[in-house]
Amino acid sequence: MTQLPTDNGLWGGEPDSPLVAAVHLSVRDLVRRRFTESGLDWDAFVAGPIDDVITKDDLAAIDAAILASGHRYSFSATISAVERPDAYQGLGALEGGFDHPDAPSEPADADGKALCGVGDNVVQGAADVTGVARYVRSAAQVIALMEEGVPEGSIAIIDDSGGTLTAPILESFAGLVCAGGTVRSHLGILAREYGIPCLMNVRLSGVAEGDRVLLETTAAARTADSYLTDTEMPARIWKLS
Amino acid sequence: MTDPVSPERPAISYAQLLETNQLIQACADSTYWLCLTRTVQGSKLYPVSAYILLSYLNAFYRYPSLIRKVEASMPAEEIADRARQMGVKAQNSSIGWALPSFYLLGREYLINLGFLRPQDAIEDVITVMDFWKRFQLSWHRNDGHLTNADYNQRAQILPHSAVQRFAGEMHKVEPGGALSVAAQRFLATVSQYGFLVSAESRISLTNSGPYRLTDDSQLLMRDFMDLGETSLPWLDDIASDMPFNNLTVAMEVTGCHFHLVDDWGSFESTPEFTPDRLTGIGLYTSDTLSEGHVPVGMDTPETLTAMLDDLSDRAKAATDKLWLRMAEWSRDQLIDAGALSYYAICKEIAHIAGVFDPADWLEIDPRAERFRPLLSDEYADTALGELVGGLTLPSQQTAPHGMMKWSDKPTRVLTPLPLSVLNGAPFLPRMAPPMPGGSHLPAKNDRYQTTRGVLSLAQYNEAARAFVPKSCRPEENFRCETARAYPGCDR
């Protein structure tokens, strides 16, 4: 079989992810085939034909082959699954609440507080924060809240650590709970700028739309060093009865 | 599709390769630390990883030629002088990290896909890294470091006289007072707008400093860029009410120490910065055509409060309009906006040199575009994660005795140039120049909002080429801090 110049990586291997490995092996095989068909040496091939003979259609065929194997992509941006429902896992993942397998759970105490989650505190505040849980996971929900207004005392429960999905309504929330990211993610940066109490990287379970929750925003803010050393600095979340 | 590339073998020296590899390693160390400690991004609106990979490819295929075009008009070190003196969007995050790293990560990705050997495009790699080095040395000339990381995460870009000016002009802020409330609202609102403008990236925001004011107070410079109808096409008709394209906030903070201002322009402080620690503020605008920072609403505390409130209202209105526009975009449009935001992060070098062309900076090159079908969310998320964090791609493995900085593992982020080219190993000197590309977004209107009003592109480029701000004329530019300290030495 024809060798590519980069096939002989002494210390190489293949990517960790089976999907990434499959795509990269397929692309390399495509390059190998076109290189062989060209009859050129590598210098001549990479200096010219490689950009003519490896086309967008060729690479689309690799995507099609992966889907033909039965694989369906997980989505991060909603638009991806909306535009290609045949290629992505369903949008049903956006329905309902969060149910993290590692979320801590304790029965309600004498004050009616039941532990239901932990996260990374963005800024250590002077007081904990109480509010009503409101899931925000899609553009349609954002548009509805733009039109109707965010009810006072709402705590956004979101899985988008970015700063764009909730851009028009973010400032109206009394607190933020995000199932992803770190305290330095865009949402964490914005929470700090707005002065909105915020927990990131949250493991949460058992909180439904409209539940009253208490965020331990008096906990120490998670530091950069703690991420580098993988040291937990948990701030707790309770559901209130 | 490809223009023939000259078969001439350029003369490359051992010293050039050694220096270039050192610069590549500096980017690699910085990239790993930043990616591991600073962020985990996800977005339900934007396919972030997909657009990042596309931007890396576009950068690889186009940056070397565009840098040569820019330098034919103005050398890197002079562009950095302008950036330092004028506060335009050629800041640390744009050039200090993104310009070389986007290019090198595109190269790394293509090596793993079998499209390149490590020695291919060797002249391009040298061009990009040499431009970066000269820009960085000039940009950091007051602190003498190549990067913020080299300075223990600090960026003291400004000369003493500039710090004195900002400190002297700022208005005092009383915690809880009208100016304090207006300032906090402005910083939050314009940050939110900036993340949206730059398609879920922090490209529109950066910070530099800190500078010591007293034992208990420090100055942080905060830049908000690309806010108006200047060079991003998706702001056409959206940002028409934003009167300034760039805004700089000079912020005096008392009772906390900014222990980190990194190469992405993010800051951290001990204790955490909170609005009650803001004790002074100044507001400025600047661009390629201004005599440095021009005060905005700075006459009195009351006029500044009113200006900040007004700008907050305008930024909020523009945020809502822009969000509704983006919410209707297709995936290809979202990817293009993100990829072009990233790729064009260093476009200001072309504005400063007076050679900006939307065809250079606002199009996806067909060589990059062909990869779009591969960039599903799942593939892009995992491939990008392996490329910048996991370091699990074949090109990133090193000999087993290796102990990489930060992780102690036998891995690396970026592949150096092989020295075997000095023994006659074959290589491709350069990639072909940019090819006519495109985008799924509307073309940029020929309206460029500047500090001299709305100009056409031809007018803007011509004005930029003709303009030398006073601070960048040799008699002023080379009165460096050392020369100022010994006034008798330069006569």
XYZ file of C-alpha atoms in Angstrom:
732
model
C 0.000 0.000 0.000
C 1.227 3.487 -0.756
C 2.715 5.231 2.237
C 2.042 8.853 3.035
C 5.050 10.754 4.323
C 3.343 11.082 7.687
C 2.356 7.398 7.938
C 5.572 6.486 9.694
C 5.205 8.501 12.845
C 7.547 6.731 15.247
C 5.580 7.665 18.318
C 2.198 8.023 16.675
C -0.954 6.025 17.161
C -4.515 6.970 16.529
C -6.795 9.526 18.170
C -8.598 8.509 21.344
C -12.081 9.031 19.968
C -13.281 6.265 17.631
C -15.148 8.864 15.578
C -12.086 11.090 15.200
C -9.964 8.050 14.366
C -12.484 6.886 11.751
C -12.635 10.292 10.097
C -8.874 10.794 10.095
C -8.147 7.300 8.776
C -10.721 7.819 6.032
C -9.245 11.164 5.036
C -5.732 9.759 5.017
C -6.918 6.859 2.888
C -8.464 9.340 0.473
C -5.212 11.303 0.271
C -3.329 8.034 -0.252
C -5.577 6.961 -3.109
C -5.410 10.297 -4.891
C -1.664 10.468 -4.362
C -1.279 7.014 -5.942
C -3.569 7.884 -8.837
C -1.592 11.043 -9.539
C 1.571 9.110 -10.301
C 3.566 12.017 -8.851
C 6.112 12.138 -6.088
C 4.946 13.819 -2.883
C 6.667 17.132 -3.583
C 4.859 17.515 -6.868
C 1.580 16.230 -5.430
C 1.479 18.542 -2.420
C 2.606 21.503 -4.524
C -0.353 21.237 -6.858
C -2.866 18.445 -7.420
C -3.733 17.814 -3.782
C -5.975 20.861 -3.771
C -7.590 19.975 -7.093
C -8.218 16.284 -6.623
C -9.427 16.210 -3.022
C -12.758 17.945 -3.093
C -15.649 18.875 -0.855
C -17.642 16.028 -2.413
C -14.914 13.557 -1.461
C -15.058 14.674 2.142
C -18.867 14.677 2.128
C -18.659 11.034 1.057
C -16.718 10.255 4.239
C -19.460 11.874 6.310
C -22.038 9.823 4.390
C -20.095 6.609 5.004
C -20.034 7.258 8.745
C -23.782 7.793 8.790
C -24.273 4.685 6.647
C -22.562 2.708 9.397
C -25.479 3.623 11.652
C -23.695 6.278 13.696
C -25.707 9.351 14.599
C -23.856 12.444 15.809
C -24.530 14.020 19.152
C -25.240 17.715 18.774
C -23.951 20.712 20.666
C -25.703 23.452 18.661
C -29.425 22.939 18.288
C -29.360 24.060 14.649
C -27.247 21.042 13.716
C -29.959 18.567 14.741
C -32.751 20.761 13.381
C -31.221 20.948 9.903
C -30.112 17.319 9.690
C -32.444 15.204 11.816
C -31.292 12.130 9.895
C -27.659 12.729 10.884
C -28.017 13.715 14.534
C -29.468 12.198 17.644
C -32.910 13.599 18.426
C -33.732 16.894 20.026
C -35.490 15.005 22.818
C -32.318 15.454 24.845
C -33.380 19.063 25.362
C -36.672 18.106 26.995
C -37.125 17.767 30.723
C -34.647 18.602 33.456
C -31.120 17.536 34.230
C -30.366 14.161 35.736
C -26.624 13.980 36.303
C -25.560 10.512 37.489
C -22.999 11.985 39.901
C -25.248 14.625 41.413
C -25.293 14.403 45.229
C -28.631 13.737 46.814
C -29.870 13.910 50.388
C -33.396 13.892 51.828
C -34.893 17.154 53.011
C -33.656 18.335 56.402
C -35.741 19.896 59.151
C -35.797 23.193 57.231
C -37.104 21.508 54.085
C -33.788 21.713 52.226
C -32.898 18.696 50.066
C -29.405 18.590 48.579
C -29.699 18.070 44.808
C -26.508 19.338 43.201
C -23.022 20.857 43.362
C -21.144 23.243 41.122
C -18.234 25.690 40.848
C -18.935 29.122 42.313
C -17.919 32.043 40.089
C -17.760 34.792 42.721
C -17.995 34.369 46.473
C -21.024 36.398 47.557
C -22.160 37.790 50.880
C -25.335 35.684 50.931
C -26.770 32.531 49.396
C -29.424 32.989 46.714
C -32.954 31.610 46.540
C -35.163 31.612 43.453
C -37.452 29.698 41.120
C -35.836 27.270 38.670
C -36.475 28.066 35.036
C -34.894 25.881 32.327
C -33.544 27.792 29.301
C -32.188 25.448 26.650
C -33.356 26.680 23.267
C -33.717 29.826 21.161
C -37.486 29.371 21.210
C -37.503 29.591 25.012
C -35.370 32.737 24.846
C -37.733 34.363 22.370
C -40.702 33.540 24.614
C -38.948 35.108 27.611
C -38.032 38.171 25.523
C -41.709 38.613 24.690
C -43.185 37.783 28.089
C -40.360 39.020 30.304
C -38.363 36.952 32.778
C -40.382 36.571 36.006
C -38.701 38.239 38.961
C -36.636 35.924 41.137
C -35.948 33.402 38.360
C -32.866 31.223 38.429
C -31.838 30.076 34.956
C -31.010 26.374 34.702
C -29.010 26.008 31.512
C -26.533 23.725 29.811
C -25.005 26.381 27.592
C -21.791 27.775 29.024
C -21.532 30.310 26.228
C -22.503 33.923 26.176
C -24.815 33.995 23.182
C -27.906 31.789 23.635
C -29.181 33.788 26.596
C -27.745 37.152 25.504
C -31.023 39.129 25.347
C -32.339 37.946 28.728
C -29.350 37.058 30.901
C -29.358 40.275 32.930
C -32.908 39.582 34.144
C -32.063 36.464 36.168
C -31.492 36.411 39.918
C -29.103 33.477 39.617
C -27.529 31.124 37.086
C -26.952 27.377 37.240
C -24.987 25.953 34.306
C -24.467 22.240 33.683
C -21.218 22.817 31.755
C -18.189 25.039 31.451
C -15.879 26.444 34.078
C -15.897 29.676 36.065
C -13.808 31.169 33.188
C -16.290 30.201 30.466
C -18.080 33.024 28.707
C -21.168 32.612 30.888
C -18.993 32.788 34.015
C -17.332 35.962 32.749
C -20.713 37.557 32.058
C -22.110 36.516 35.426
C -19.184 38.248 37.085
C -19.706 41.397 35.000
C -23.441 41.532 35.688
C -22.971 40.647 39.345
C -25.352 37.697 38.992
C -24.663 34.787 41.384
C -23.636 31.810 39.265
C -22.588 28.189 39.634
C -20.869 26.513 36.676
C -19.998 22.894 35.862
C -23.007 21.818 37.906
C -24.031 18.224 38.622
C -27.763 18.503 39.247
C -30.655 16.093 39.530
C -34.291 16.180 40.522
C -35.059 19.846 39.908
C -38.194 20.540 37.873
C -39.367 23.719 36.215
C -40.823 25.976 38.897
C -39.078 24.353 41.873
C -37.630 26.714 44.458
C -33.876 26.264 44.830
C -31.141 27.618 47.088
C -27.626 28.216 45.729
C -24.636 28.238 48.067
C -23.041 31.305 46.514
C -21.223 32.095 49.752
C -18.878 29.192 48.961
C -15.313 29.998 47.915
C -14.905 30.846 44.224
C -13.180 28.085 42.272
C -9.601 28.977 41.297
C -7.583 28.400 38.120
C -5.106 26.284 40.083
C -7.869 23.994 41.264
C -8.702 23.177 37.631
C -5.047 22.455 36.858
C -4.749 20.146 39.885
C -8.285 18.765 39.485
C -9.189 19.793 43.023
C -12.916 20.089 43.688
C -14.274 23.235 45.369
C -17.987 22.393 45.499
C -20.780 24.867 46.110
C -24.067 23.161 46.933
C -27.608 23.430 45.546
C -30.708 22.518 47.524
C -34.310 22.094 46.459
C -36.689 23.797 48.891
C -40.003 22.252 49.850
C -7.475 25.160 -8.299
C -3.856 25.590 -7.318
C -1.372 28.018 -8.793
C 1.949 26.422 -9.515
C 4.408 26.967 -6.711
C 7.944 27.982 -7.481
C 10.224 24.942 -7.301
C 13.086 27.147 -6.171
C 14.469 26.008 -2.884
C 14.797 28.981 -0.516
C 17.926 29.334 1.579
C 17.038 28.483 5.170
C 19.627 28.629 7.897
C 20.126 26.490 10.972
C 19.682 29.585 13.162
C 16.371 30.408 11.457
C 15.041 26.943 12.146
C 16.197 27.000 15.757
C 14.583 30.352 16.382
C 11.356 29.393 14.613
C 11.104 26.209 16.637
C 11.597 28.172 19.833
C 8.733 30.483 18.824
C 6.539 27.497 17.932
C 7.254 25.998 21.352
C 6.387 29.277 23.087
C 2.989 29.192 21.359
C 2.552 25.535 22.231
C 3.216 26.076 25.936
C 0.876 29.038 26.037
C -1.863 27.259 24.080
C -1.945 24.227 26.345
C -2.097 26.260 29.555
C -4.766 28.596 28.207
C -6.927 25.838 26.806
C -6.684 23.696 29.921
C -7.198 26.313 32.596
C -9.142 29.122 31.043
C -12.186 27.692 29.412
C -14.609 25.006 28.433
C -17.032 26.377 25.885
C -20.294 25.036 24.658
C -23.129 26.748 22.884
C -26.620 25.730 21.920
C -26.675 28.568 19.378
C -23.262 28.280 17.706
C -21.467 25.145 16.458
C -18.347 26.478 18.131
C -15.860 23.660 17.605
C -16.857 23.273 13.952
C -16.227 26.916 13.235
C -12.968 26.916 15.182
C -11.538 24.056 13.098
C -12.659 25.761 9.890
C -10.997 28.995 11.010
C -7.719 27.186 11.722
C -7.716 25.763 8.196
C -8.492 29.151 6.682
C -5.701 30.700 8.714
C -3.222 28.081 7.558
C -3.973 28.569 3.897
C -4.159 32.372 3.959
C -2.208 34.058 6.767
C 1.286 33.839 5.218
C 0.235 35.593 2.016
C -1.781 38.212 3.878
C 1.094 38.905 6.246
C 3.398 39.435 3.257
C 0.829 41.817 1.775
C 0.575 43.766 5.031
C 4.328 43.948 5.515
C 4.792 45.272 1.992
C 2.994 48.350 3.335
C 4.171 48.470 6.958
C 6.518 46.236 8.981
C 5.301 44.284 11.979
C 7.175 46.391 14.509
C 5.594 49.619 13.240
C 2.140 48.054 13.285
C 2.751 47.139 16.913
C 3.798 50.728 17.645
C 0.453 51.899 16.282
C -1.413 49.261 18.235
C 0.330 50.125 21.492
C -0.105 53.867 21.129
C -3.600 53.847 19.685
C -5.426 50.998 21.366
C -6.906 49.511 18.214
C -7.796 45.864 17.812
C -4.310 44.523 17.378
C -4.072 43.656 21.030
C -2.501 40.791 22.837
C -5.281 38.280 22.334
C -5.476 39.093 18.617
C -1.795 38.905 17.783
C -0.107 37.649 20.935
C -1.814 34.289 20.831
C -4.344 33.924 18.013
C -2.337 34.870 14.933
C 0.451 32.304 15.333
C -1.627 29.697 17.159
C -4.528 29.571 14.710
C -2.028 29.178 11.890
C 0.013 26.503 13.674
C -3.046 24.565 14.863
C -4.296 24.511 11.261
C -0.924 23.123 10.233
C -1.024 20.496 12.992
C -4.507 19.399 11.973
C -3.499 19.021 8.326
C -0.387 17.017 9.257
C -2.700 14.577 11.022
C -5.008 14.382 8.026
C -2.077 13.451 5.782
C -2.090 16.672 3.780
C 1.310 17.951 4.915
C 4.698 16.854 6.089
C 6.182 18.822 8.986
C 8.598 20.506 6.586
C 5.975 21.555 4.034
C 5.160 25.270 3.887
C 8.390 25.855 5.789
C 8.861 29.337 4.405
C 5.286 30.195 5.370
C 5.877 29.010 8.930
C 9.024 31.115 9.188
C 7.172 34.140 7.776
C 4.317 33.886 10.271
C 6.545 33.308 13.294
C 8.998 36.043 12.344
C 6.135 38.534 11.919
C 4.760 37.469 15.278
C 8.129 37.803 16.994
C 8.765 41.326 15.711
C 5.224 42.438 16.498
C 5.431 41.005 20.011
C 8.818 42.484 20.797
C 7.606 45.918 19.730
C 4.183 45.580 21.384
C 5.833 44.497 24.637
C 8.795 46.853 24.336
C 8.019 48.597 27.614
C 8.157 45.374 29.588
C 10.663 43.509 27.404
C 8.772 40.215 27.218
C 7.609 38.215 24.238
C 4.259 37.225 25.737
C 2.188 37.856 28.844
C 3.019 34.308 29.941
C 6.725 35.233 29.875
C 5.927 38.069 32.301
C 4.139 35.800 34.759
C 0.784 36.645 33.152
C 1.103 40.417 32.986
C 0.916 42.996 30.185
C 2.462 46.367 31.008
C 2.229 47.704 27.492
C 1.844 51.404 28.212
C 4.700 53.817 28.850
C 4.797 55.762 32.094
C 3.423 58.918 30.492
C 0.329 57.131 29.207
C -0.403 55.579 32.598
C -0.005 59.022 34.165
C -2.439 60.470 31.658
C -5.126 57.836 32.232
C -4.713 58.048 35.995
C -4.891 61.825 35.915
C -7.941 62.064 33.666
C -10.173 59.475 35.294
C -13.161 60.391 37.450
C -13.456 59.058 40.969
C -16.129 56.439 41.536
C -18.050 56.130 44.795
C -19.335 52.592 45.465
C -23.070 52.538 44.859
C -23.048 55.998 43.317
C -24.525 56.878 39.937
C -21.212 56.574 38.095
C -20.471 53.229 39.732
C -23.882 51.840 38.733
C -23.552 53.156 35.193
C -20.035 51.766 34.860
C -21.006 48.294 36.026
C -23.998 48.188 33.716
C -21.892 49.373 30.797
C -19.119 46.817 31.387
C -21.645 43.979 31.572
C -23.778 45.111 28.640
C -20.894 45.789 26.284
C -19.263 42.476 27.271
C -22.497 40.668 26.445
C -22.705 42.500 23.119
C -19.065 41.672 22.417
C -19.574 37.930 22.873
C -22.462 38.105 20.408
C -20.638 40.324 17.898
C -17.806 37.833 17.767
C -20.096 34.808 17.457
C -19.554 33.253 20.880
C -15.919 34.163 21.291
C -14.040 36.634 23.469
C -12.413 38.245 20.456
C -14.117 41.599 20.959
C -12.927 41.913 24.556
C -9.450 42.129 25.990
C -7.614 43.538 28.989
C -4.073 44.737 29.603
C -2.083 45.805 32.595
C -2.173 45.995 35.534
C -0.234 49.139 36.424
C 0.575 50.136 39.970
C -1.076 53.416 40.981
C -0.601 53.266 44.746
C 0.250 50.514 47.207
C -3.444 49.643 47.295
C -4.722 50.518 43.829
C -4.039 49.348 40.274
C -5.025 50.394 36.754
C -6.499 47.867 34.324
C -7.111 48.811 30.693
C -10.208 47.176 29.211
C -10.793 47.196 25.454
C -14.083 46.529 23.674
C -13.687 46.311 19.909
C -15.593 45.856 16.650
C -18.756 47.307 18.133
C -19.872 49.371 15.143
C -20.513 49.159 11.423
C -16.864 48.924 10.585
C -15.562 45.629 9.325
C -17.890 42.786 10.357
C -20.660 42.341 7.766
C -23.227 41.013 10.231
C -23.218 44.363 12.025
C -24.357 46.211 8.898
C -27.730 47.856 9.711
C -27.576 46.394 13.245
C -24.916 48.590 14.812
C -25.826 51.814 13.036
C -26.635 53.437 16.387
C -23.320 52.467 17.967
C -21.311 55.692 17.691
C -17.902 54.111 18.343
C -16.265 51.011 16.909
C -13.755 50.670 19.744
C -14.075 51.718 23.384
C -11.414 51.589 26.068
C -12.171 51.758 29.765
C -9.364 52.838 32.087
C -10.311 51.282 35.405
C -8.798 52.111 38.797
C -9.428 49.348 41.300
C -8.673 49.588 45.001
C -8.204 46.714 47.388
C -7.525 43.923 44.940
C -4.503 42.797 42.995
C -4.739 41.666 39.387
C -2.462 38.661 39.663
C -3.159 37.450 36.137
C -3.758 39.088 32.760
C -3.191 36.261 30.304
C -2.488 35.998 26.592
C -6.199 35.815 25.874
C -6.646 39.151 27.652
C -8.583 37.594 30.550
C -7.919 38.812 34.080
C -8.059 37.374 37.572
C -7.616 39.198 40.837
C -7.105 38.567 44.532
C -9.615 39.035 46.048
C -12.153 38.710 43.238
C -12.894 42.024 41.522
C -16.353 43.242 42.465
C -18.002 46.560 41.525
C -17.479 48.061 44.982
C -13.722 47.965 44.341
C -14.000 50.240 41.283
C -12.705 53.620 42.439
C -11.909 55.420 39.194
C -12.913 55.275 35.545
C -12.123 56.854 32.191
C -13.677 56.175 28.784
C -11.963 56.549 25.392
C -12.311 55.636 21.744
C -9.567 55.033 19.203
C -8.906 53.503 15.829
C -6.405 53.410 13.009
C -7.125 57.041 12.161
C -7.162 58.618 15.647
C -4.411 60.416 17.512
C -4.404 57.726 20.145
C -7.128 57.493 22.770
C -9.787 60.188 22.447
C -11.845 60.902 25.608
C -15.553 60.039 25.385
C -18.024 61.873 27.648
C -15.221 62.695 30.054
C -16.011 66.374 30.791
C -17.584 65.735 34.197
C -18.688 62.712 36.249
C -22.253 63.522 35.242
C -21.520 63.589 31.498
C -19.585 60.334 31.803
C -22.475 58.713 33.687
C -24.890 59.828 30.981
C -22.553 58.596 28.230
C -22.150 55.172 29.839
C -25.913 54.844 30.264
C -26.506 55.894 26.675
C -23.922 53.447 25.339
C -25.413 50.678 27.484
C -28.856 51.351 26.011
C -27.436 51.290 22.499
C -25.461 48.104 23.119
C -28.511 46.410 24.622
C -30.685 47.380 21.648
C -28.038 46.185 19.205
C -27.690 42.916 21.169
C -31.398 42.183 20.853
C -31.444 42.964 17.117
C -28.289 40.995 16.399
C -29.466 38.006 18.449
C -32.737 37.854 16.524
C -30.795 38.010 13.258
C -28.462 35.222 14.337
C -31.305 33.068 15.712
C -32.652 32.820 12.157
C -29.346 31.889 10.548
C -28.624 28.517 9.010
C -25.839 26.314 10.395
C -23.597 27.337 7.497
C -24.177 31.007 8.287
C -23.457 30.483 11.976
C -20.284 28.568 11.113
C -19.160 31.278 8.708
C -19.717 34.062 11.252
C -17.757 32.139 13.857
C -14.993 31.010 11.528
C -14.583 34.507 10.107
C -14.622 36.090 13.578
C -11.797 33.776 14.578
C -9.858 33.872 11.328
C -10.131 37.656 11.045
C -9.066 38.236 14.641
C -5.863 39.800 13.304
C -7.509 41.727 10.461
C -6.611 45.029 12.133
C -3.047 44.639 10.875
C -4.474 45.173 7.378
C -6.523 48.190 8.509
C -3.445 49.759 10.103
C -1.345 49.110 7.016
C -4.126 50.495 4.810
C -4.532 47.311 2.764
C -7.758 45.842 4.151
C -9.779 43.910 1.584
C -12.950 41.943 2.460
C -11.878 39.309 -0.073
C -8.820 38.648 2.075
C -10.456 38.633 5.488
C -14.146 37.836 5.103
C -14.096 34.755 2.899
C -13.512 31.064 3.446
C -10.803 29.800 1.113
C -11.975 26.825 -1.003
C -9.112 24.721 0.354
C -10.583 25.148 3.838
C -14.209 25.093 2.685
C -13.880 21.557 1.329
C -13.565 20.242 4.908
C -16.943 21.635 5.999
C -18.875 18.364 5.431
C -16.662 16.618 7.987
C -17.352 19.164 10.710
C -20.307 17.629 12.515
C -20.750 18.852 16.077
C -19.588 15.569 17.598
C -16.540 15.149 15.375
C -15.503 18.794 15.753
C -15.947 18.796 19.535
C -13.852 15.676 20.001
C -11.239 16.455 17.347
C -10.701 19.964 18.699
C -10.548 18.619 22.246
C -7.873 16.114 21.231
C -5.949 18.755 19.269
C -5.701 21.420 21.975
C -6.307 19.579 25.242
C -6.025 15.800 25.040
C -2.958 15.907 22.760
C -3.821 12.446 21.484
C -3.300 12.986 17.764
C -0.422 11.001 16.219
C 1.714 14.077 15.468
C 1.497 15.095 19.126
C 3.222 12.006 20.530
C 6.911 12.258 21.428
C 9.592 9.868 22.622
C 8.553 8.120 25.848
C 11.117 9.874 28.003
C 9.528 13.226 27.161
C 7.916 15.322 29.904
C 5.898 18.135 28.469
C 5.659 21.442 30.315
C 2.521 21.530 32.501
C 1.575 17.857 32.045
C 4.850 15.850 32.333
C 3.538 13.578 29.565
C 5.426 12.519 26.384
C 3.285 14.750 24.212
C 3.420 18.128 22.505
C 0.880 20.556 21.095
C 2.692 21.629 17.936
C 5.190 19.938 15.651
C 8.506 21.756 15.203
C 10.167 22.241 11.827
C 12.465 19.294 11.086
C 16.139 20.204 10.854
C 16.633 17.527 8.187
C 15.829 20.125 5.549
C 19.397 21.356 6.153
C 20.583 17.938 4.932
C 18.642 18.246 1.715
C 15.313 16.704 2.764
C 12.666 17.826 0.269
C 10.002 20.328 1.203
C 7.312 22.537 -0.251
C 8.387 26.149 0.436
C 4.993 27.876 0.381
C 1.346 27.117 0.000
C -0.375 28.778 -2.953
C -1.769 32.281 -2.317
C -5.390 32.830 -1.229
C -7.935 31.533 -3.701
C -11.228 33.267 -4.432
C -13.511 32.145 -1.645
C -16.920 32.942 -0.297
C -19.305 32.967 2.592
C -22.947 32.194 3.264
C -23.353 35.659 4.774
C -24.216 38.893 2.972
C -21.255 40.870 1.675
C -19.931 43.770 3.716
C -21.468 47.144 2.893
C -18.996 49.738 1.721
C -19.447 51.685 4.955
C -16.656 51.835 7.497
C -17.366 53.765 10.664
C -14.213 55.461 11.902
C -13.219 58.302 14.180
C -13.284 60.446 11.042
C -16.854 59.505 10.223
C -18.226 56.904 7.828
C -15.779 56.201 5.006
C -15.737 53.945 1.966
C -13.122 51.213 1.984
C -11.020 53.074 -0.548
C -11.139 56.215 1.593
C -10.370 54.246 4.756
C -7.339 52.485 3.284
C -6.029 55.684 1.726
C -6.414 57.604 4.980
C -4.680 54.840 6.924
C -1.732 54.783 4.553
C -1.346 58.548 4.757
C -1.655 58.863 8.528
C 1.185 58.795 11.019
C 0.006 59.674 14.526
C 2.233 62.058 16.436
C 3.090 59.390 18.962
C 4.468 57.163 16.204
C 6.680 59.734 14.498
C 10.337 58.820 15.073
C 11.108 61.752 17.353
C 8.370 60.636 19.720
C 8.261 56.892 19.073
C 11.905 56.354 19.916
C 11.819 58.461 23.069
C 11.468 55.244 24.980
C 11.363 54.891 28.739
C 15.148 54.626 28.968
C 15.651 57.739 26.847
C 13.142 59.660 28.973
C 14.949 58.596 32.139
C 18.221 60.115 30.862
C 17.110 63.287 29.089
C 20.702 64.414 28.572
C 21.635 61.372 26.541
C 19.651 62.104 23.391
C 20.988 65.568 22.705
